[in-house]
XYZ file of N, CA and C in Angstrom:
174
model
N 80.487 92.092 80.639
C 80.903 92.278 82.025
C 81.702 91.080 82.532
N 81.348 89.875 82.064
C 82.078 88.697 82.521
C 83.521 88.698 82.019
N 83.782 89.396 80.914
C 85.148 89.486 80.418
C 86.021 90.293 81.375
N 85.469 91.310 81.957
C 86.229 92.132 82.904
C 86.635 91.300 84.113
N 85.705 90.489 84.634
C 86.021 89.618 85.767
C 87.125 88.637 85.385
N 87.052 88.068 84.201
C 88.074 87.130 83.729
C 89.431 87.775 83.592
N 89.453 88.997 83.073
C 90.718 89.716 82.909
C 91.327 90.045 84.267
N 90.494 90.453 85.211
C 90.992 90.762 86.560
C 91.594 89.515 87.209
N 90.910 88.385 87.109
C 91.436 87.134 87.670
C 92.737 86.755 86.984
N 92.803 86.897 85.671
C 94.022 86.576 84.931
C 95.196 87.433 85.389
N 94.977 88.734 85.513
C 96.042 89.649 85.938
C 96.501 89.306 87.357
N 95.568 89.024 88.257
C 95.931 88.659 89.629
C 96.689 87.337 89.669
N 96.311 86.380 88.823
C 97.029 85.104 88.768
C 98.453 85.289 88.263
N 98.629 86.114 87.243
C 99.973 86.391 86.728
C 100.818 87.063 87.805
N 100.224 88.005 88.519
C 100.937 88.680 89.614
C 101.326 87.685 90.713
N 100.413 86.782 91.068
C 100.699 85.780 92.099
C 101.813 84.840 91.649
N 101.774 84.415 90.398
C 102.820 83.520 89.886
C 104.166 84.240 89.865
N 104.189 85.490 89.470
C 105.438 86.264 89.484
C 105.973 86.404 90.902
N 105.087 86.591 91.863
C 105.510 86.699 93.257
C 106.074 85.374 93.753
N 105.452 84.279 93.373
C 105.951 82.955 93.768
C 107.339 82.722 93.184
N 107.537 83.103 91.943
C 108.838 82.909 91.299
C 109.929 83.702 92.017
N 109.603 84.846 92.584
C 110.585 85.708 93.240
C 110.798 85.386 94.712
N 110.394 84.207 95.158
C 110.626 83.825 96.550
C 111.909 83.006 96.668
N 112.315 82.737 97.890
C 113.500 81.913 98.147
C 113.140 80.449 98.359
N 111.929 80.048 98.014
C 111.498 78.662 98.177
C 112.221 77.759 97.178
N 112.150 76.445 97.424
C 112.762 75.492 96.504
C 111.984 75.461 95.199
N 112.616 74.927 94.177
C 111.975 74.853 92.866
C 110.709 74.010 92.909
N 110.734 72.919 93.661
C 109.557 72.065 93.777
C 108.379 72.786 94.417
N 108.649 73.563 95.446
C 107.598 74.325 96.111
C 107.042 75.388 95.180
N 107.920 76.068 94.456
C 107.464 77.079 93.501
C 106.574 76.439 92.439
N 107.014 75.299 91.914
C 106.253 74.618 90.875
C 104.879 74.198 91.381
N 104.820 73.709 92.608
C 103.546 73.301 93.198
C 102.590 74.483 93.313
N 103.076 75.609 93.774
C 102.224 76.798 93.888
C 101.780 77.311 92.522
N 102.686 77.288 91.552
C 102.330 77.756 90.211
C 101.259 76.875 89.594
N 101.390 75.564 89.757
C 100.380 74.644 89.225
C 99.043 74.864 89.920
N 99.065 75.040 91.230
C 97.828 75.277 91.977
C 97.126 76.542 91.492
N 97.878 77.607 91.316
C 97.296 78.866 90.859
C 96.791 78.746 89.423
N 97.523 78.031 88.574
C 97.131 77.912 87.168
C 95.918 76.996 86.977
N 95.840 75.912 87.745
C 94.753 74.946 87.569
C 93.460 75.445 88.220
N 93.583 76.060 89.379
C 92.419 76.589 90.096
C 92.581 78.104 90.231
N 92.264 78.861 89.193
C 92.590 80.292 89.196
C 92.039 81.075 90.385
N 90.773 80.942 90.691
C 90.198 81.737 91.782
C 90.550 81.123 93.125
N 90.297 79.836 93.296
C 90.578 79.163 94.565
C 92.080 79.130 94.846
N 92.878 78.858 93.825
C 94.333 78.849 93.998
C 94.868 80.202 94.408
N 94.283 81.248 93.838
C 94.694 82.602 94.201
C 94.371 82.897 95.661
N 93.196 82.496 96.104
C 92.814 82.717 97.503
C 93.700 81.904 98.460
N 93.959 80.652 98.118
C 94.821 79.817 98.965
C 96.219 80.408 99.028
N 96.744 80.829 97.870
C 98.072 81.429 97.857
C 98.105 82.699 98.708
N 97.065 83.526 98.620
C 97.041 84.786 99.357
C 97.137 84.560 100.865
N 96.447 83.538 101.359
C 96.429 83.302 102.796
C 97.531 82.379 103.283
N 98.027 81.460 102.446
C 98.979 80.463 102.933
C 100.258 80.369 102.113
N 100.344 81.071 101.018
C 101.479 80.909 100.125
C 102.709 81.676 100.559
N 103.816 81.380 99.872
C 105.072 82.091 100.184
C 105.004 83.529 99.712
N 105.648 84.405 100.427
C 105.657 85.815 100.082
C 106.946 86.131 99.331
N 106.887 87.148 98.491
C 108.043 87.562 97.713
C 109.116 88.180 98.588
N 110.299 88.285 98.040
C 111.418 88.900 98.763
C 111.188 90.395 98.889
N 111.451 90.905 100.045
C 111.300 92.353 100.263
C 112.669 92.943 100.525
N 112.980 94.002 99.794
C 114.308 94.628 99.938
C 114.305 95.654 101.034
């Protein structure tokens, strides 16, 4: 069961990183968010969800 939780967190982190990459933020800001999400997977994901940059919407 713990593997399922890990896989879900991994998929959400990949989605968050992809969303960060698709923003109009500077490269430094993108890198900072990616490092935060990668180093602190659960906490970084929550911080990004509430305070992070949002992807471009067409």
